[in-house]
Structures are given as structure tokens and as C-alpha cells.
Short mmCIF file of C-alpha atoms in Angstrom, two decimals:
data_model
loop_
_atom_site.label_atom_id
_atom_site.label_comp_id
_atom_site.label_asym_id
_atom_site.label_seq_id
_atom_site.Cartn_x
_atom_site.Cartn_y
_atom_site.Cartn_z
CA UNK A 1 -169.13 -31.44 33.43
CA UNK A 2 -168.37 -27.77 34.36
CA UNK A 3 -169.52 -28.97 38.13
CA UNK A 4 -166.77 -31.24 38.26
CA UNK A 5 -164.01 -28.66 36.53
CA UNK A 6 -164.83 -26.61 38.86
CA UNK A 7 -164.85 -28.94 41.59
CA UNK A 8 -161.40 -30.39 40.89
CA UNK A 9 -160.39 -27.04 40.43
CA UNK A 10 -161.55 -24.58 42.85
CA UNK A 11 -158.76 -24.11 44.75
CA UNK A 12 -156.67 -22.52 41.49
CA UNK A 13 -159.98 -20.29 41.23
CA UNK A 14 -160.24 -19.44 45.48
CA UNK A 15 -156.22 -18.41 44.61
CA UNK A 16 -156.89 -16.14 41.31
CA UNK A 17 -160.05 -14.45 43.08
CA UNK A 18 -157.96 -13.39 45.53
CA UNK A 19 -154.93 -12.31 43.74
CA UNK A 20 -157.71 -10.43 41.75
CA UNK A 21 -159.18 -8.65 44.33
CA UNK A 22 -155.14 -7.71 45.34
CA UNK A 23 -154.96 -6.54 42.00
CA UNK A 24 -157.78 -4.00 43.15
CA UNK A 25 -156.76 -3.31 45.78
CA UNK A 26 -153.12 -1.69 44.32
CA UNK A 27 -154.56 -0.33 41.50
CA UNK A 28 -157.02 2.88 44.24
CA UNK A 29 -153.60 2.78 46.41
CA UNK A 30 -152.04 4.53 42.78
CA UNK A 31 -154.79 6.14 42.32
CA UNK A 32 -154.78 7.68 45.89
CA UNK A 33 -150.34 8.07 45.65
CA UNK A 34 -151.37 9.81 41.74
CA UNK A 35 -153.49 12.65 43.76
CA UNK A 36 -150.88 13.55 46.69
CA UNK A 37 -151.63 10.96 49.43
CA UNK A 38 -148.63 9.48 51.30
CA UNK A 39 -148.89 5.97 50.62
CA UNK A 40 -149.48 4.79 54.03
CA UNK A 41 -152.91 7.18 54.13
CA UNK A 42 -153.37 5.94 50.44
CA UNK A 43 -153.47 2.03 51.50
CA UNK A 44 -155.51 3.13 54.73
CA UNK A 45 -158.09 4.92 52.59
CA UNK A 46 -158.00 2.30 49.36
CA UNK A 47 -159.06 -0.86 52.74
CA UNK A 48 -161.61 1.64 53.98
CA UNK A 49 -163.49 2.07 50.41
CA UNK A 50 -163.16 -1.27 49.55
CA UNK A 51 -164.30 -3.61 52.49
CA UNK A 52 -163.18 -6.51 54.54
CA UNK A 53 -161.66 -8.72 51.85
CA UNK A 54 -162.39 -11.54 53.36
CA UNK A 55 -165.64 -11.12 53.74
CA UNK A 56 -166.16 -10.10 49.96
CA UNK A 57 -163.86 -13.37 49.13
CA UNK A 58 -165.94 -15.72 50.82
CA UNK A 59 -169.91 -13.59 49.20
CA UNK A 60 -167.88 -14.31 45.89
CA UNK A 61 -167.09 -18.01 46.15
CA UNK A 62 -170.97 -18.16 47.64
CA UNK A 63 -172.21 -17.26 43.85
CA UNK A 64 -170.17 -20.20 42.79
CA UNK A 65 -171.99 -23.85 42.63
CA UNK A 66 -171.38 -27.01 44.97
CA UNK A 67 -170.35 -24.10 47.91
CA UNK A 68 -172.42 -26.54 50.55
CA UNK A 69 -170.36 -30.02 48.64
CA UNK A 70 -167.53 -28.13 49.93
CA UNK A 71 -168.44 -27.41 52.78
CA UNK A 72 -169.49 -31.46 53.98
CA UNK A 73 -166.20 -32.45 52.40
CA UNK A 74 -164.04 -30.03 54.16
CA UNK A 75 -165.56 -31.32 57.03
CA UNK A 76 -165.23 -34.71 56.48
CA UNK A 77 -161.93 -33.66 56.59
CA UNK A 78 -161.59 -32.16 60.31
CA UNK A 79 -163.43 -34.95 61.09
CA UNK A 80 -161.54 -37.27 59.80
CA UNK A 81 -158.70 -35.81 60.16
CA UNK A 82 -159.70 -35.69 64.36
CA UNK A 83 -160.40 -39.63 64.06
CA UNK A 84 -157.06 -40.34 63.69
CA UNK A 85 -155.66 -38.55 66.11
CA UNK A 86 -157.52 -40.22 68.43
CA UNK A 87 -156.93 -44.03 67.45
CA UNK A 88 -159.00 -45.62 71.22
CA UNK A 89 -162.50 -43.05 71.15
CA UNK A 90 -162.21 -43.83 67.37
CA UNK A 91 -162.37 -47.53 67.86
CA UNK A 92 -164.67 -47.51 69.97
CA UNK A 93 -167.39 -45.47 67.85
CA UNK A 94 -166.21 -48.02 65.07
CA UNK A 95 -167.34 -51.19 66.80
CA UNK A 96 -170.52 -49.60 68.80
CA UNK A 97 -171.94 -48.80 65.42
CA UNK A 98 -170.70 -51.80 64.16
CA UNK A 99 -172.25 -53.60 65.59
CA UNK A 100 -175.75 -52.11 66.55
CA UNK A 101 -176.07 -51.02 62.61
CA UNK A 102 -174.93 -54.94 61.76
CA UNK A 103 -177.55 -56.12 64.35
CA UNK A 104 -180.39 -54.10 63.30
CA UNK A 105 -179.47 -55.11 59.73
CA UNK A 106 -179.47 -58.80 59.70
CA UNK A 107 -183.27 -58.68 61.84
CA UNK A 108 -184.54 -56.19 59.33
CA UNK A 109 -183.12 -58.32 56.64
CA UNK A 110 -185.05 -61.57 58.04
CA UNK A 111 -188.64 -58.98 59.03
CA UNK A 112 -188.34 -57.81 55.14
CA UNK A 113 -188.32 -61.11 53.77
CA UNK A 114 -190.57 -63.62 56.19
CA UNK A 115 -193.41 -59.92 56.75
CA UNK A 116 -192.77 -57.53 54.49
CA UNK A 117 -192.00 -58.87 51.25
CA UNK A 118 -194.60 -59.41 48.50
CA UNK A 119 -194.69 -63.52 47.81
CA UNK A 120 -192.97 -65.04 44.89
CA UNK A 121 -196.60 -65.99 42.99
CA UNK A 122 -198.35 -64.66 40.20
CA UNK A 123 -200.99 -61.87 41.31
CA UNK A 124 -200.09 -62.58 45.60
CA UNK A 125 -202.64 -60.14 46.40
CA UNK A 126 -205.34 -63.02 45.39
CA UNK A 127 -204.01 -65.60 47.16
CA UNK A 128 -205.66 -67.07 50.24
CA UNK A 129 -205.36 -69.23 53.30
CA UNK A 130 -208.36 -70.57 55.06
CA UNK A 131 -208.66 -70.49 58.57
CA UNK A 132 -211.22 -71.92 61.30
CA UNK A 133 -212.53 -68.28 63.73
CA UNK A 134 -214.16 -70.16 66.86
CA UNK A 135 -216.46 -67.81 68.60
CA UNK A 136 -216.11 -68.97 72.13
CA UNK A 137 -219.55 -68.67 73.74
CA UNK A 138 -219.96 -70.89 77.02
CA UNK A 139 -218.38 -68.39 79.04
CA UNK A 140 -221.17 -66.34 80.64
CA UNK A 141 -219.37 -63.83 81.18
CA UNK A 142 -216.81 -62.65 78.15
CA UNK A 143 -216.13 -64.57 74.79
CA UNK A 144 -212.64 -66.45 73.82
CA UNK A 145 -212.24 -66.04 70.46
CA UNK A 146 -209.27 -67.48 67.66
CA UNK A 147 -208.40 -68.86 65.05
CA UNK A 148 -206.86 -72.17 63.72
CA UNK A 149 -205.71 -73.18 60.02
CA UNK A 150 -205.73 -76.25 60.39
CA UNK A 151 -208.70 -78.33 58.69
CA UNK A 152 -210.16 -81.47 58.16
CA UNK A 153 -211.05 -83.76 55.63
CA UNK A 154 -215.16 -82.73 55.82
CA UNK A 155 -213.75 -79.01 55.37
CA UNK A 156 -211.62 -79.24 52.64
CA UNK A 157 -214.63 -80.68 50.65
CA UNK A 158 -217.37 -78.09 52.08
CA UNK A 159 -214.99 -76.08 50.42
CA UNK A 160 -214.11 -77.31 47.56
CA UNK A 161 -217.43 -78.08 46.40
CA UNK A 162 -219.11 -74.54 48.12
CA UNK A 163 -217.28 -71.70 46.69
CA UNK A 164 -217.28 -71.46 43.66
CA UNK A 165 -215.40 -67.95 43.39
CA UNK A 166 -211.82 -69.08 45.17
CA UNK A 167 -208.96 -71.73 42.89
CA UNK A 168 -208.55 -74.37 46.29
CA UNK A 169 -205.66 -77.20 47.18
CA UNK A 170 -205.01 -78.25 50.33
CA UNK A 171 -201.59 -79.66 51.57
CA UNK A 172 -199.40 -80.74 54.28
CA UNK A 173 -197.88 -78.18 56.25
CA UNK A 174 -194.42 -79.60 56.22
CA UNK A 175 -192.57 -81.55 54.46
CA UNK A 176 -190.85 -84.50 55.88
CA UNK A 177 -188.18 -86.83 55.74
CA UNK A 178 -188.28 -90.21 53.54
CA UNK A 179 -185.81 -92.38 51.59
CA UNK A 180 -184.82 -91.90 47.72
CA UNK A 181 -183.18 -94.45 46.63
CA UNK A 182 -181.62 -93.29 43.08
CA UNK A 183 -179.57 -97.19 42.04
CA UNK A 184 -177.41 -98.31 44.46
CA UNK A 185 -177.97 -94.68 46.25
CA UNK A 186 -180.09 -93.96 49.31
CA UNK A 187 -180.41 -90.67 50.05
CA UNK A 188 -182.58 -88.45 52.87
CA UNK A 189 -185.11 -86.28 51.04
CA UNK A 190 -187.70 -83.89 52.06
CA UNK A 191 -191.55 -84.43 50.45
CA UNK A 192 -194.76 -82.45 50.95
CA UNK A 193 -197.75 -83.73 50.33
CA UNK A 194 -200.17 -81.90 47.99
CA UNK A 195 -203.44 -81.91 46.48
CA UNK A 196 -204.14 -81.18 42.65
CA UNK A 197 -204.36 -78.45 41.50
CA UNK A 198 -201.93 -77.11 44.49
CA UNK A 199 -199.38 -75.85 42.05
CA UNK A 200 -202.04 -74.38 39.82
CA UNK A 201 -203.69 -71.86 42.57
CA UNK A 202 -199.44 -70.70 43.38
CA UNK A 203 -199.69 -70.39 39.77
CA UNK A 204 -196.67 -72.50 39.42
CA UNK A 205 -195.61 -74.10 36.07
CA UNK A 206 -193.93 -76.94 35.79
CA UNK A 207 -190.28 -76.95 33.78
CA UNK A 208 -190.66 -80.53 32.47
CA UNK A 209 -194.02 -82.93 32.62
CA UNK A 210 -196.61 -81.45 34.45
CA UNK A 211 -198.25 -81.98 37.72
CA UNK A 212 -200.77 -84.00 39.49
CA UNK A 213 -204.85 -85.34 37.99
CA UNK A 214 -207.38 -85.77 39.88
CA UNK A 215 -206.83 -89.73 39.32
CA UNK A 216 -204.01 -89.86 41.39
CA UNK A 217 -204.65 -87.48 44.54
CA UNK A 218 -207.76 -89.76 44.66
CA UNK A 219 -207.33 -92.44 48.40
CA UNK A 220 -205.76 -95.52 46.71
CA UNK A 221 -204.59 -93.53 43.13
CA UNK A 222 -201.47 -94.28 41.58
CA UNK A 223 -198.49 -93.55 43.22
CA UNK A 224 -196.34 -90.47 41.21
CA UNK A 225 -194.34 -86.98 41.90
CA UNK A 226 -192.73 -84.49 41.26
CA UNK A 227 -189.05 -83.16 41.15
CA UNK A 228 -187.28 -80.23 42.49
CA UNK A 229 -184.99 -79.00 40.05
CA UNK A 230 -182.10 -78.87 42.48
CA UNK A 231 -183.17 -82.62 43.49
CA UNK A 232 -184.02 -83.19 39.40
CA UNK A 233 -179.99 -81.45 38.55
CA UNK A 234 -178.28 -83.59 42.16
CA UNK A 235 -179.33 -86.48 41.84
CA UNK A 236 -180.64 -87.51 38.09
CA UNK A 237 -177.76 -85.41 36.48
CA UNK A 238 -180.89 -82.73 34.59
CA UNK A 239 -181.96 -86.37 33.20
CA UNK A 240 -184.55 -84.57 30.45
CA UNK A 241 -185.95 -88.49 30.12
CA UNK A 242 -186.47 -88.53 33.61
CA UNK A 243 -190.77 -88.44 33.31
CA UNK A 244 -192.46 -91.09 32.87
CA UNK A 245 -189.94 -93.43 34.81
CA UNK A 246 -190.30 -94.71 38.02
CA UNK A 247 -188.16 -94.03 41.59
CA UNK A 248 -188.04 -96.20 44.34
CA UNK A 249 -189.46 -93.22 47.41
CA UNK A 250 -190.13 -94.82 50.86
CA UNK A 251 -189.80 -98.29 49.24
CA UNK A 252 -192.19 -98.12 46.92
CA UNK A 253 -192.45 -97.14 42.51
CA UNK A 254 -193.33 -93.77 42.43
CA UNK A 255 -194.18 -92.18 38.60
CA UNK A 256 -191.88 -88.65 38.02
CA UNK A 257 -194.80 -86.90 35.84
CA UNK A 258 -193.10 -83.18 36.33
CA UNK A 259 -189.37 -80.83 37.04
CA UNK A 260 -190.24 -77.46 38.79
CA UNK A 261 -187.82 -74.35 37.56
CA UNK A 262 -184.98 -73.59 39.45
CA UNK A 263 -185.76 -71.42 42.96
CA UNK A 264 -189.35 -72.31 42.68
CA UNK A 265 -191.29 -71.40 46.69
CA UNK A 266 -193.90 -73.69 47.74
CA UNK A 267 -195.68 -73.44 50.93
CA UNK A 268 -193.07 -75.65 52.96
CA UNK A 269 -189.45 -76.23 51.61
CA UNK A 270 -189.41 -79.45 49.84
CA UNK A 271 -187.37 -81.88 47.02
CA UNK A 272 -190.32 -83.90 45.78
CA UNK A 273 -193.41 -83.23 45.48
CA UNK A 274 -196.14 -86.16 46.33
CA UNK A 275 -199.88 -86.42 45.85
CA UNK A 276 -201.52 -85.92 49.27
CA UNK A 277 -204.98 -87.72 48.30
CA UNK A 278 -206.87 -86.34 50.92
CA UNK A 279 -209.71 -87.98 52.61
CA UNK A 280 -212.35 -88.00 55.47
CA UNK A 281 -211.35 -90.88 57.39
CA UNK A 282 -207.51 -91.72 58.48
CA UNK A 283 -205.78 -88.54 58.28
CA UNK A 284 -208.25 -86.59 57.19
CA UNK A 285 -210.02 -87.17 60.57
CA UNK A 286 -208.23 -84.37 62.11
CA UNK A 287 -207.58 -81.25 61.94
CA UNK A 288 -204.10 -82.34 59.53
CA UNK A 289 -204.86 -80.31 55.91
CA UNK A 290 -204.33 -77.00 55.09
CA UNK A 291 -206.51 -75.09 52.19
CA UNK A 292 -204.70 -72.25 49.68
CA UNK A 293 -206.75 -70.55 47.81
CA UNK A 294 -207.03 -68.42 45.20
CA UNK A 295 -209.14 -65.84 43.98
CA UNK A 296 -210.52 -66.90 40.77
CA UNK A 297 -211.36 -63.69 37.53
CA UNK A 298 -213.91 -62.10 37.95
CA UNK A 299 -214.47 -62.52 41.56
CA UNK A 300 -214.58 -60.77 44.78
CA UNK A 301 -213.13 -61.42 48.64
CA UNK A 302 -216.44 -60.51 49.50
CA UNK A 303 -218.52 -63.04 47.15
CA UNK A 304 -215.71 -65.52 48.33
CA UNK A 305 -216.19 -65.31 52.27
CA UNK A 306 -220.24 -64.62 51.45
CA UNK A 307 -220.04 -67.71 50.04
CA UNK A 308 -217.41 -69.10 52.54
CA UNK A 309 -220.32 -68.12 55.58
CA UNK A 310 -222.85 -70.04 53.83
CA UNK A 311 -220.89 -73.11 55.09
CA UNK A 312 -221.21 -72.07 58.77
CA UNK A 313 -224.78 -74.09 60.04
CA UNK A 314 -222.59 -77.36 58.01
CA UNK A 315 -219.33 -76.16 60.10
CA UNK A 316 -221.62 -75.76 63.08
CA UNK A 317 -222.87 -78.96 62.56
CA UNK A 318 -219.85 -80.82 62.60
CA UNK A 319 -217.40 -79.21 65.51
CA UNK A 320 -220.26 -78.65 67.87
CA UNK A 321 -220.12 -81.98 69.47
CA UNK A 322 -216.66 -82.28 70.11
CA UNK A 323 -216.68 -78.54 71.53
CA UNK A 324 -219.84 -77.19 72.71
CA UNK A 325 -221.02 -73.98 72.95
CA UNK A 326 -218.40 -73.25 69.90
CA UNK A 327 -219.53 -71.79 66.85
CA UNK A 328 -216.86 -71.60 64.13
CA UNK A 329 -216.59 -70.61 60.60
CA UNK A 330 -214.63 -69.79 57.62
CA UNK A 331 -212.60 -67.12 56.57
CA UNK A 332 -209.70 -65.88 54.17
CA UNK A 333 -206.52 -64.91 55.71
CA UNK A 334 -203.89 -63.32 53.36
CA UNK A 335 -201.70 -66.60 52.92
CA UNK A 336 -198.51 -63.52 53.12
CA UNK A 337 -199.98 -63.80 56.53
CA UNK A 338 -200.53 -67.24 57.38
CA UNK A 339 -196.88 -68.50 56.36
CA UNK A 340 -195.40 -65.84 58.39
CA UNK A 341 -197.97 -66.10 61.03
CA UNK A 342 -196.32 -68.63 63.26
CA UNK A 343 -192.97 -66.55 63.50
CA UNK A 344 -194.34 -62.34 63.51
CA UNK A 345 -194.70 -62.07 66.91
CA UNK A 346 -190.98 -63.30 67.89
CA UNK A 347 -189.78 -61.29 64.39
CA UNK A 348 -191.79 -57.79 65.80
CA UNK A 349 -189.68 -58.36 69.17
CA UNK A 350 -186.59 -58.94 67.77
CA UNK A 351 -186.65 -56.08 65.57
CA UNK A 352 -187.91 -53.77 68.81
CA UNK A 353 -184.85 -55.33 70.89
CA UNK A 354 -182.35 -54.42 67.92
CA UNK A 355 -183.26 -51.30 67.58
CA UNK A 356 -183.23 -50.20 71.47
CA UNK A 357 -179.82 -51.84 70.80
CA UNK A 358 -179.27 -48.90 68.58
CA UNK A 359 -181.16 -46.22 70.62
CA UNK A 360 -178.56 -47.68 73.41
CA UNK A 361 -176.26 -46.98 71.65
CA UNK A 362 -176.40 -43.51 70.20
CA UNK A 363 -177.04 -42.34 73.71
CA UNK A 364 -173.95 -43.77 74.71
CA UNK A 365 -171.98 -42.05 72.20
CA UNK A 366 -173.75 -38.96 72.02
CA UNK A 367 -172.49 -39.10 76.41
CA UNK A 368 -169.30 -39.96 74.98
CA UNK A 369 -168.94 -36.67 72.41
CA UNK A 370 -170.39 -34.57 75.26
CA UNK A 371 -167.41 -35.77 77.11
CA UNK A 372 -165.13 -34.83 74.32
CA UNK A 373 -166.87 -31.02 74.00
CA UNK A 374 -166.56 -30.57 77.92
CA UNK A 375 -162.14 -31.37 77.61
CA UNK A 376 -162.28 -29.52 74.37
CA UNK A 377 -164.02 -25.88 76.32
CA UNK A 378 -161.36 -24.28 76.81
CA UNK A 379 -159.61 -24.28 73.31
CA UNK A 380 -164.07 -23.19 71.90
#
């Protein structure tokens, strides 16, 4: 802690340095006077020989440590005094900077959460969303490309059975409100429908019970439900015996098979999950499903995309009747990009806008500072 002591007692050490130099100067004057030189001439000669005392003191202080820190603290004290003397200018600066920096901080926090921060799953770099790439060739002048992440039941079956490098699952894009009845109380909750294997793909293990089985995921299969930790705590008072019991969901009995851990994140905010039971008919006849996949151990993305490319003929036959001139095939895209894609453009535009606001604020403050400097040009 020598540096702390030196910083705290620096003024006392500076005073001691001045006294020591004054003592050396006095001794030199007395030495010259003993040689017969008058006092005034002796003092002048001693000062000429000794040199600039103030400059020597500054050079001596520079040998000490933390001189830069002392300079910063001295400048900070001077800046605070100037701000205190000009409250109107100070308030203007603080409000301008607070607004500009606050807006940038808030927007960057959202950009970081949505676009930059890794997904809260095990090995998120091995997660992907499967998208359908469309290359329009019926335009003679130029083609029009696009991507679609909504799939139908037939595409899901092609991926499930034809891409062994991926562990895949299918889910409904968002959660929908449904009525949950507990005793005599009914509440509206958010239900997301997912296929068997969905939680395994994301790497989420239940706190209690299990996830959905293949039998529960078949059309007209048993009705089951998995609760979020928050719903289990608020609606069922953290009752561990809820596993295996029946609850009324949409007026139909569902067996609770599992409870997820606290703060679990899935592809959509939800209070509970029920089996999707995907098929080629009904809902599965349209593009209403979304496919999430995890790269299996020992497999590579090149291998997975190669297996997906084999599905091109089937995909082309499937869509060519409804979309003449379109060539469609599946590719894998990082899951984070798929989740953030709807908001990526607006968020980047908003980030650019608030960054421009910060630059404008800095330019305005620079103008104010220049006006103050011009007003003090005489003093300078």
C-alpha cells in the first residue's frame, strides 16, 4: 500500500521537498557570506547556481509514482469547480449526455439480448433452424431468391427420416392462449405445441417427470402436458405429486407428465407445452410447422447440408405444382439467426438511430464548449 500512502500524504511530502530545497539554498548563501560576499550578492549568486527552484521541484515530483493520477485528480477538481460555477451549462450538459447515453444503453441491451448473446442452451452453436430456400427461375431477366422457415408436415417427415446427421423436432411458431382450470379457478395460460424430442434437441431436462413420448406425439395420441416452473409454483403450489395427475386444459383432461426447471427458455414464451402431433393433413397440410435441429456428435454441418440436399428432388416435386418455376430445397441456419430474424432489421435501424443521436449530442456539446472558450479568449 506504499502507493496509497504516497497519494494520501503527497501534499506533506511536497511541503517537505520545498523546505529541503530552501535549506540547501540558505546553506549556499551562508557559505558565500563566510567567504566575504555581501548578503544580496550571495543570495543572487546562490540562486543562479541553484537554478529555477520551482522547475527543480517539478522535476523531483516527476520521479515519484502516480504523477499522472495526481494530474487527473487535479483536472477533475478543476472541472468540478467550473461546473459548479455554471449551473445552467452543467444541467444542459448532464441532461443531453444522460438522454443520449441512456438511449444507446437501453437499445444496446436489447440488441445484445436478441442478436449478440449466445442462446441459453447446451452447445448453442450446434443448434439450427431448417429453412426452405426458394430460387425463382420463371423471370427471364433475373431470378428472385428468398427463404421461408415455415414447413408443412410432409417436409417434416422428409427431414425426420432422411437426415440422420441431425436430431430434429418440430414446433408451432408461437404460443396461444388457452383456458386452464384448477379446482374452481380458471385462468388463461400460454400453450406452445411441440413434438416429441423437442426438449432433448434444445438440451433441456425436466425438473420433475419426463418429456413427451413418441406415442403421445402421434395423431389422436394421449393428451399430455408439461408445466413451466412458474405455472407449477403459482397454480399448483409446487406440489410434486402433480406428476401423473389430470388437469383440464381447453375443457379436456391432460395428464401432467413433467415440470421444467426455473428460468427455462424455449423458442416462444409459454406457461405449458402440449404434444404437437404433426401430420400431413389438416394443420400439417400447410406451412405451419417450424423445424429445430441439433447436430449429432461426430457429424458436421457439411454432412447435414449434404443430406438435406438429397431431399431437393422430393421438395421440388412437392412444390412445383403450386409454385411453377420455383426450385426449393432445405438448408440449415443457426437457430439464433432464425429467432432474431424478424427483429434484426428494426433493431439495427434503431441502434443506428440512437447512435446518430449520440453523435448529434456530442456535436452540440462541442459547440457549447467552443462558445465558452471564445468567451474566455481574453483570459487565455
